[in-house]
PDB file of C-alpha atoms in Angstrom:
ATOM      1  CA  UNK M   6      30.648 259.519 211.143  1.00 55.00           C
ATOM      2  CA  UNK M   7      30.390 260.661 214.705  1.00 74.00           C
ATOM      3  CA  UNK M   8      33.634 260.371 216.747  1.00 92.00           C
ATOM      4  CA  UNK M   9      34.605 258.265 219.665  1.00 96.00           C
ATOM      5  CA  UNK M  10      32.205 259.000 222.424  1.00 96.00           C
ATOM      6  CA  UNK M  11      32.990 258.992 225.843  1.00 97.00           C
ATOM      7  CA  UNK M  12      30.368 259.418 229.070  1.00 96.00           C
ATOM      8  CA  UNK M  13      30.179 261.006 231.617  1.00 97.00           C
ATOM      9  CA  UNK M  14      32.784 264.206 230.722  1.00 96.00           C
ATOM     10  CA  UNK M  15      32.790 264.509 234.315  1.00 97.00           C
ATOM     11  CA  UNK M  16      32.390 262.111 237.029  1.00 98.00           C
ATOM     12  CA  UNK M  17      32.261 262.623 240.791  1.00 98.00           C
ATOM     13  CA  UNK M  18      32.538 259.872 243.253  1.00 98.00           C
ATOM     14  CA  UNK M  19      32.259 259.310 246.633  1.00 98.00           C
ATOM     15  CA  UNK M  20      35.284 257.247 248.257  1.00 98.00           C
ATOM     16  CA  UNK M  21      33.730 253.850 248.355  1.00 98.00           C
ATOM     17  CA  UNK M  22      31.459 253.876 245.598  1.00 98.00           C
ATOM     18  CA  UNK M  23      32.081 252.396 242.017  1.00 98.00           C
ATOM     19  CA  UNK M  24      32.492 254.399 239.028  1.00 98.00           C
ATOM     20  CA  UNK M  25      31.369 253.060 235.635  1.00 98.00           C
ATOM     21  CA  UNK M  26      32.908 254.684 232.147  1.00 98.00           C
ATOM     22  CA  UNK M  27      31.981 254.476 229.121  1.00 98.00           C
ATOM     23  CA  UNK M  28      32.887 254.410 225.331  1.00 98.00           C
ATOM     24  CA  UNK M  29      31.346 254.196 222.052  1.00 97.00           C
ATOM     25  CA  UNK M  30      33.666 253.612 219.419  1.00 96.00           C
ATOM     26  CA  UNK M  31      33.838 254.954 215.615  1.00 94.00           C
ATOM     27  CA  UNK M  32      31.172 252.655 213.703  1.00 92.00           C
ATOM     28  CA  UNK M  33      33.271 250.020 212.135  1.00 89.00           C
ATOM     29  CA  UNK M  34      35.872 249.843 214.545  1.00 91.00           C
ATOM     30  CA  UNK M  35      36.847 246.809 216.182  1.00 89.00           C
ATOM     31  CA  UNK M  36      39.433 247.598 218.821  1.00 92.00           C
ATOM     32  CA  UNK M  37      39.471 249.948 221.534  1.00 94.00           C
ATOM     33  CA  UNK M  38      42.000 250.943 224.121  1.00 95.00           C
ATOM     34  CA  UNK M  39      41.794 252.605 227.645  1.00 97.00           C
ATOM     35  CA  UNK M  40      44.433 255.067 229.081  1.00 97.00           C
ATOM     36  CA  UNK M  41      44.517 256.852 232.336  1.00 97.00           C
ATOM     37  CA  UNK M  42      46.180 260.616 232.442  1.00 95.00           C
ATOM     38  CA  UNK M  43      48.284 262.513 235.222  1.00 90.00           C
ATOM     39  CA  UNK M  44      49.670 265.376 235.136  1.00 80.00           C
ATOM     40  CA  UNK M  45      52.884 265.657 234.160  1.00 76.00           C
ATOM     41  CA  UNK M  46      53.017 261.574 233.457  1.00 81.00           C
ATOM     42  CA  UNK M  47      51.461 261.342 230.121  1.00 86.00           C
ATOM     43  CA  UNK M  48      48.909 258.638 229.080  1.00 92.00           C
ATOM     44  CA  UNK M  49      49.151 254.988 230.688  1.00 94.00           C
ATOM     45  CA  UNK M  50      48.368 251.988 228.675  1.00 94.00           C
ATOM     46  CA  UNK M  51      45.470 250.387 230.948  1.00 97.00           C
ATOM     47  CA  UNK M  52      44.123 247.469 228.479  1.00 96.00           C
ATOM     48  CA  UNK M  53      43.104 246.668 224.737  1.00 93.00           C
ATOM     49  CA  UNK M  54      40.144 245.596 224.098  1.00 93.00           C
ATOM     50  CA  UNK M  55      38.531 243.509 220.612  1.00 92.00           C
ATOM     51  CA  UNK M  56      35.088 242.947 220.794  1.00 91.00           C
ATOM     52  CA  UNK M  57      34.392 239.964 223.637  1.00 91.00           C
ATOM     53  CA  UNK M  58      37.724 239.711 224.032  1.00 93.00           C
ATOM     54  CA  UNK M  59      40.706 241.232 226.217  1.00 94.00           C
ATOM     55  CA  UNK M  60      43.961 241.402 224.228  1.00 91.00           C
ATOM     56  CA  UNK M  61      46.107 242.511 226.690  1.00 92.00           C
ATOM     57  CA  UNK M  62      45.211 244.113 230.118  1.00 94.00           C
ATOM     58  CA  UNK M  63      49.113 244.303 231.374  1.00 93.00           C
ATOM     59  CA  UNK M  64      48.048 248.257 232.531  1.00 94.00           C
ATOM     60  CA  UNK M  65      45.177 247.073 234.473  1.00 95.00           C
ATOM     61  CA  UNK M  66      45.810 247.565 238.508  1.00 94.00           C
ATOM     62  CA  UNK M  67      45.174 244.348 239.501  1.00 90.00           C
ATOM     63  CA  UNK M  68      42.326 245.045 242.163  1.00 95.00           C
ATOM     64  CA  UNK M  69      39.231 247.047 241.309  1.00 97.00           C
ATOM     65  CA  UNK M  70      39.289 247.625 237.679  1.00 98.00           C
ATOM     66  CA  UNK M  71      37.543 245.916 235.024  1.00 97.00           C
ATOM     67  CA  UNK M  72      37.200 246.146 231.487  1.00 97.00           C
ATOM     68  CA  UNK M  73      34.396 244.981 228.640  1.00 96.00           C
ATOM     69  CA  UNK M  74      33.680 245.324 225.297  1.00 96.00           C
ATOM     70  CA  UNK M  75      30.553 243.848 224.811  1.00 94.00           C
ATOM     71  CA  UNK M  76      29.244 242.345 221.250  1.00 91.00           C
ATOM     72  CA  UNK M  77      26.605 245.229 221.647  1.00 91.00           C
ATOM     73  CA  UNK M  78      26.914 248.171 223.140  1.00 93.00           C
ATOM     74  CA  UNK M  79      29.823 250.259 224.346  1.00 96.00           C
ATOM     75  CA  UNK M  80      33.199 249.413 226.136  1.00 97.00           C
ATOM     76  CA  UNK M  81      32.414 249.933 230.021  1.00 98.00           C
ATOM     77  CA  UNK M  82      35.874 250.590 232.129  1.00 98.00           C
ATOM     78  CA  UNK M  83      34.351 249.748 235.792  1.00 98.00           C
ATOM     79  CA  UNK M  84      36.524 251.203 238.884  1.00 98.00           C
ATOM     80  CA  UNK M  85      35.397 249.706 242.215  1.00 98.00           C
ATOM     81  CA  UNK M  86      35.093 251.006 245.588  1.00 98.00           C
ATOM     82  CA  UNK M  87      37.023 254.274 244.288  1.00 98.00           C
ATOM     83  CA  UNK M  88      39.852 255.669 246.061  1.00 97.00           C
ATOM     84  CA  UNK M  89      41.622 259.470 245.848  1.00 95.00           C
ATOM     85  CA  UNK M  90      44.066 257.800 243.887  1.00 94.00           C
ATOM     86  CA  UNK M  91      41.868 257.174 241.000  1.00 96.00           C
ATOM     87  CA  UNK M  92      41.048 260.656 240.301  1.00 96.00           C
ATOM     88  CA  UNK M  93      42.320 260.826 236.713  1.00 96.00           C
ATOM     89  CA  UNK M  94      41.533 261.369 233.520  1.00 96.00           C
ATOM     90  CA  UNK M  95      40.872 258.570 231.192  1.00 98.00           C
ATOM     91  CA  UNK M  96      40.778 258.218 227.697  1.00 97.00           C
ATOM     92  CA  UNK M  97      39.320 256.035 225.169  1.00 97.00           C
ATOM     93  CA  UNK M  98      40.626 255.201 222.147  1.00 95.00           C
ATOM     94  CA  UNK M  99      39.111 252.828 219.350  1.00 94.00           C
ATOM     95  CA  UNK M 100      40.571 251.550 215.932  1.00 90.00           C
ATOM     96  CA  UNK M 101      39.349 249.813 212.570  1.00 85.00           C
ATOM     97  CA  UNK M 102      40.223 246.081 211.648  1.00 80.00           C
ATOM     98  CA  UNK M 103      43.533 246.160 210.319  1.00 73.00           C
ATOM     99  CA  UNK M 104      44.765 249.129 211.424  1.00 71.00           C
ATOM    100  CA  UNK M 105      46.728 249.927 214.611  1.00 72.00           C
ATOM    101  CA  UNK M 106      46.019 253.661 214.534  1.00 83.00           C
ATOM    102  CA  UNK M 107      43.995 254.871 217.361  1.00 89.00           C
ATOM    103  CA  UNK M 108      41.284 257.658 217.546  1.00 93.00           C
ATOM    104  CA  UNK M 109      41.203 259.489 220.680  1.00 94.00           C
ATOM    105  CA  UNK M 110      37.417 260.562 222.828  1.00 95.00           C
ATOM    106  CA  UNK M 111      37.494 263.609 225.114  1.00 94.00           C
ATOM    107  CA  UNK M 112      38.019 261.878 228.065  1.00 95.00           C
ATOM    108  CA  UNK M 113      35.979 261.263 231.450  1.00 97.00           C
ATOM    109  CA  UNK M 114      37.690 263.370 234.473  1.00 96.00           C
ATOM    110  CA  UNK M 115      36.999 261.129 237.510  1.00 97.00           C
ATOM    111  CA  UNK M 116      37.350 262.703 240.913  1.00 97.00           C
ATOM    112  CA  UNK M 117      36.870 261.057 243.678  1.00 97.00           C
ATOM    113  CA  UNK M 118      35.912 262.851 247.180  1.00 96.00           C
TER     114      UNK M 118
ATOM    115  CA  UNK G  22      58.691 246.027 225.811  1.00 75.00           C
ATOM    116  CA  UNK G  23      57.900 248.928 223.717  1.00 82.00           C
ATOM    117  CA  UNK G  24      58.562 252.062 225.050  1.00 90.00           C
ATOM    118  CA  UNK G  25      58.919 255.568 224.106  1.00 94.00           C
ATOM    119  CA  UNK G  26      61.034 258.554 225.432  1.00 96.00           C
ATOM    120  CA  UNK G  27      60.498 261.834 225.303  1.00 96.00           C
ATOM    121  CA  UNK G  28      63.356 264.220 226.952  1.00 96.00           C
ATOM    122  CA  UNK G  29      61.881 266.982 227.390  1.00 95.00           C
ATOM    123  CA  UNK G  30      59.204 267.971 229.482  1.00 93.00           C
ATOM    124  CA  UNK G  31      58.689 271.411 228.470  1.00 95.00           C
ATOM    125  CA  UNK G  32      59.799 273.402 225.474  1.00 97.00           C
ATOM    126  CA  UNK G  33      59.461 277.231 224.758  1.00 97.00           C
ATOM    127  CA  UNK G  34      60.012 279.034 221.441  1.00 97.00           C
ATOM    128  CA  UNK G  35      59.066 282.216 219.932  1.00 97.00           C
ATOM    129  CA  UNK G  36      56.203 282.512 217.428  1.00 97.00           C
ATOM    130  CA  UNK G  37      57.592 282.140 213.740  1.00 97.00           C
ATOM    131  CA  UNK G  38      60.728 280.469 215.248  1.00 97.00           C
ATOM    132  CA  UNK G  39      60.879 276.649 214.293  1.00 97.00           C
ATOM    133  CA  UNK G  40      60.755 273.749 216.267  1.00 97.00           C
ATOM    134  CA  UNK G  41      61.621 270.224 216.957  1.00 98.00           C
ATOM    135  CA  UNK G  42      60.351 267.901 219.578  1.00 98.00           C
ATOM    136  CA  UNK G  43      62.549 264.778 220.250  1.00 98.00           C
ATOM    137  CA  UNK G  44      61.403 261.322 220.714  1.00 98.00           C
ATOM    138  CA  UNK G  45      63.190 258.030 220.727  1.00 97.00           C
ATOM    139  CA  UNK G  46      61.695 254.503 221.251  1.00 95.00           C
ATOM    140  CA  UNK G  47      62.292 251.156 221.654  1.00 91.00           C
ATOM    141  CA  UNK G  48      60.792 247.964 220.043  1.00 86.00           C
ATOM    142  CA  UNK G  49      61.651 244.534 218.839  1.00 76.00           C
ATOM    143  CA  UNK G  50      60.253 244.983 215.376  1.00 78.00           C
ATOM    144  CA  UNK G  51      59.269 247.442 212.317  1.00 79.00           C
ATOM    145  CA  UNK G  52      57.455 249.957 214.622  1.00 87.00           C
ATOM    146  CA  UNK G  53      54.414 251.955 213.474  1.00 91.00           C
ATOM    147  CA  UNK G  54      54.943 255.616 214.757  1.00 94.00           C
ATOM    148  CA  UNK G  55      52.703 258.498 215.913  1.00 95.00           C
ATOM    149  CA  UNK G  56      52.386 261.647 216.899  1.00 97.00           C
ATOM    150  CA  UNK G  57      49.461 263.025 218.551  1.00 97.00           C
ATOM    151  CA  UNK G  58      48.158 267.065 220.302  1.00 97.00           C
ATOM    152  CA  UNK G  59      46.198 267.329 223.245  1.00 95.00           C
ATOM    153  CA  UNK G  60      44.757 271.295 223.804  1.00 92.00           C
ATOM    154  CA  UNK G  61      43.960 271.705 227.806  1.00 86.00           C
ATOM    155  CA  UNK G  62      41.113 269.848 228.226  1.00 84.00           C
ATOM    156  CA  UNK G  63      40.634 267.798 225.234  1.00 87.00           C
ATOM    157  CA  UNK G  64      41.591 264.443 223.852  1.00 89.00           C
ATOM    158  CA  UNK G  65      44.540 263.709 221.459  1.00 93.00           C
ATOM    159  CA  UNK G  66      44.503 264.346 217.736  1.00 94.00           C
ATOM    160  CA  UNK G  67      46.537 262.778 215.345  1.00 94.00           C
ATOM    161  CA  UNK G  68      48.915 264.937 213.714  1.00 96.00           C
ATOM    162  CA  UNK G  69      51.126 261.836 211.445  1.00 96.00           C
ATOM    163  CA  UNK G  70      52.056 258.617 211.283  1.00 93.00           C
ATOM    164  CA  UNK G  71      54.917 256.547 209.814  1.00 93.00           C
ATOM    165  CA  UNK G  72      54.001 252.569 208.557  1.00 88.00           C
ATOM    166  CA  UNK G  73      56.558 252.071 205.815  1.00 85.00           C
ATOM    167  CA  UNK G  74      58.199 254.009 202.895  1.00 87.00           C
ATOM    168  CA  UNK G  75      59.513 257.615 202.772  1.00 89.00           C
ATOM    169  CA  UNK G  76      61.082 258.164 205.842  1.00 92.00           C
ATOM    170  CA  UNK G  77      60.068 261.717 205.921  1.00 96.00           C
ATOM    171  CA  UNK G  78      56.464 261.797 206.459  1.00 96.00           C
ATOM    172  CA  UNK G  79      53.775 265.411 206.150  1.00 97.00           C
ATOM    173  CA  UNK G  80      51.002 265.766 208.884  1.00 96.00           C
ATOM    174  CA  UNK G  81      48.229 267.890 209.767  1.00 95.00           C
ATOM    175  CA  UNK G  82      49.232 272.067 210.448  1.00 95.00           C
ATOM    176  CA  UNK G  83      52.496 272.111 208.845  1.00 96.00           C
ATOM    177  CA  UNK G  84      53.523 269.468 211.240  1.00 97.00           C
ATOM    178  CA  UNK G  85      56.356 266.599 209.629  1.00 98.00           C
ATOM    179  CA  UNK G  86      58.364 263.997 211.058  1.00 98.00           C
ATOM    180  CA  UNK G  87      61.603 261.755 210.323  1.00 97.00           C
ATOM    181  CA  UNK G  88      62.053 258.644 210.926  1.00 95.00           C
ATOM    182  CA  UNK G  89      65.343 257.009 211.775  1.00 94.00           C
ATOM    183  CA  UNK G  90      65.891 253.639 212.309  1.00 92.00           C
ATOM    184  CA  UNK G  91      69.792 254.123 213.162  1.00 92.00           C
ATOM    185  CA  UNK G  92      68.933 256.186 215.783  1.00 94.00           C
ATOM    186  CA  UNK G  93      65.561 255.018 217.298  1.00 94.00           C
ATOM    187  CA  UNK G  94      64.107 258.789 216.450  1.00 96.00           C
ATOM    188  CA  UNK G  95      61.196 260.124 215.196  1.00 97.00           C
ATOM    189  CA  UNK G  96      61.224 263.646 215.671  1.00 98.00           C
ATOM    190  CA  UNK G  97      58.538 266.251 215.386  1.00 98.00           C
ATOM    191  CA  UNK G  98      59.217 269.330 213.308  1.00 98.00           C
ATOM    192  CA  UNK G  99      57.624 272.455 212.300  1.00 98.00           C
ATOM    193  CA  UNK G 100      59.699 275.485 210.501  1.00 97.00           C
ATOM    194  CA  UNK G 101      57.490 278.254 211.869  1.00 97.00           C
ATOM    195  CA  UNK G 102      55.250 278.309 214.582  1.00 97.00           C
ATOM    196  CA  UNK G 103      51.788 279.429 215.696  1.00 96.00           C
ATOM    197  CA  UNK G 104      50.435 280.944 218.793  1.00 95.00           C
ATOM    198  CA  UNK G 105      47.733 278.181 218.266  1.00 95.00           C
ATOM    199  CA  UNK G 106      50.473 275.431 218.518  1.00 97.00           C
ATOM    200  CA  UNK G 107      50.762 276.155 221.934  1.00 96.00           C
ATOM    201  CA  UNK G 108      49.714 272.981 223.386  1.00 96.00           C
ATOM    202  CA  UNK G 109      51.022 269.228 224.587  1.00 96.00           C
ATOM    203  CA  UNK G 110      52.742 266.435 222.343  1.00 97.00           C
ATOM    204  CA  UNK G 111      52.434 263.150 222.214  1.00 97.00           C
ATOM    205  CA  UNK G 112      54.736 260.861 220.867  1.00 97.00           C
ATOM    206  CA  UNK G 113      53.544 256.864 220.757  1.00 95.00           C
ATOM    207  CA  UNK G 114      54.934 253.610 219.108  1.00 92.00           C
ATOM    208  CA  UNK G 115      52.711 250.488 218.181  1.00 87.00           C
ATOM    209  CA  UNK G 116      53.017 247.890 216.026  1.00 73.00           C
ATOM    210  CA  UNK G 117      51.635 246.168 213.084  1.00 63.00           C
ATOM    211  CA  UNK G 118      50.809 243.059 214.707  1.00 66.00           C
ATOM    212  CA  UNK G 119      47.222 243.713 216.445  1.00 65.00           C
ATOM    213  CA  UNK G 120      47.819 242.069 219.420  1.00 71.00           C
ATOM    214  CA  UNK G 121      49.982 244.828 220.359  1.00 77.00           C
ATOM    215  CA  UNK G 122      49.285 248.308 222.090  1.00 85.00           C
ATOM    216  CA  UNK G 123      50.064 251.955 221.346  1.00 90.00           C
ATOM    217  CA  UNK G 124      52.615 253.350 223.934  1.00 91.00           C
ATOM    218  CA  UNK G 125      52.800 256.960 224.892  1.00 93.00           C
ATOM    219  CA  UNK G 126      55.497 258.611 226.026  1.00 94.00           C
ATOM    220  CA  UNK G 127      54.950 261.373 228.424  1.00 93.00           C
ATOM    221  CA  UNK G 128      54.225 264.531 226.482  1.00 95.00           C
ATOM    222  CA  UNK G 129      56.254 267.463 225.768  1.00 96.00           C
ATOM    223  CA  UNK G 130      53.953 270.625 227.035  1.00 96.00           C
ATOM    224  CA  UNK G 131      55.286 273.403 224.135  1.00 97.00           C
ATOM    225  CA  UNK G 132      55.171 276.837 224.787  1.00 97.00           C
ATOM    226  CA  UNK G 133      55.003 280.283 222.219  1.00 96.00           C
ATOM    227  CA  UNK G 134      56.641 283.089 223.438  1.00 95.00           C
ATOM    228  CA  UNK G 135      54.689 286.113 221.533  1.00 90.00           C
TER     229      UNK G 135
END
């Protein structure tokens, strides 16, 4: 059972442009989360995710961000017209039905030029 | 609001001395409790988790944890460590209702003095 799979690894972005991340979660699971990392301020909630459905997106900057998970398909966490700001690293995170334990990806490191 | 505290930022201790990492949180209900490792680099593995029952719960490498409702804690502990433990900690609170999300606090970077 292949982990949670997150692509890119590495992204580099113009100011400007979009960036598009994905995940694939852990066949069978339901649920997935997204978190963005600084240094030195741990990981931030950004949204939950269930399957055609946003649970809660209270983490979500209100401009510029986006979140799916698709029926098919993997969870897409969209970041528009990127800014230096955004240069993070963000994780994905899925989990079974049932279950609120959450299996970590290895992360896409965004920077933005 | 859940939310989760971690005091310290960084903690250093020799190899084969033991260790605790603190960690308080705060929630409105019977939290589910985590704590997770992140090597430079990589994403976060789970070391344990608390749900119900013995308070006192084993993880992965030696790792354990107490919970106590009195005091909000769930403390990481280890009685010796490694060089390998080296690394950051994780500390997160959740809940068993689905609609609600896993909190992090933010991380206690641990290093092993040779």
């Amino acid at each position: 059972n292949a982990g949670v799979m997150q692509n890119p690894r590495h992204l580099v972005r113009r100011r400007g442009q979009e960036a598009r991340l994905r995940c694939s979660p852990m066949k069978g699971h339901s649920h997935v989360y997204w978190y963005r990392q600084l240094p030195e301020e741990g990981l931030k909630f950004m949204v939950y995710l269930q399957k055609e459905n946003i649970i809660d997106e209270s983490g979500m900057p209100k401009e510029r961000f986006s979140a799916e998970f698709p029926k098919e398909g993997p969870s897409i966490l969209r970041i528009q017209q990127v800014v230096r700001g955004d240069s993070a690293a963000y994780f994905c995170a899925s989990s079974p039905p049932g279950l609120a334990e959450a299996f970590f990806g290895q992360g896409t490191r965004l920077t933005v030029v | 609001a859940q939310s989760v505290t971690q005091p310290d930022i960084h903690i250093t201790v020799s190899e084969g001395a033991s260790l605790e990492l603190r960690c308080n949180y705060s929630y409105g209900a019977t939290p589910y409790l985590f704590w997770y490792v992140q090597s430079p680099g990589q994403g976060l593995q789970l070391l344990l988790k608390y749900f119900s029952g013995d308070t006192l719960v084993q993880g992965i490498k030696g790792f354990e944890a107490e919970f106590k409702r009195s005091q909000s804690s769930f403390n990481l502990r280890k009685p010796s460590v490694h060089w390998s433990d080296a690394a950051e900690y994780f500390c997160a609170v959740g809940a068993g209702n689905r609609d609600d999300k896993i909190i992090f606090g933010k991380g206690t970077r641990l290093h092993i003095l040779p």
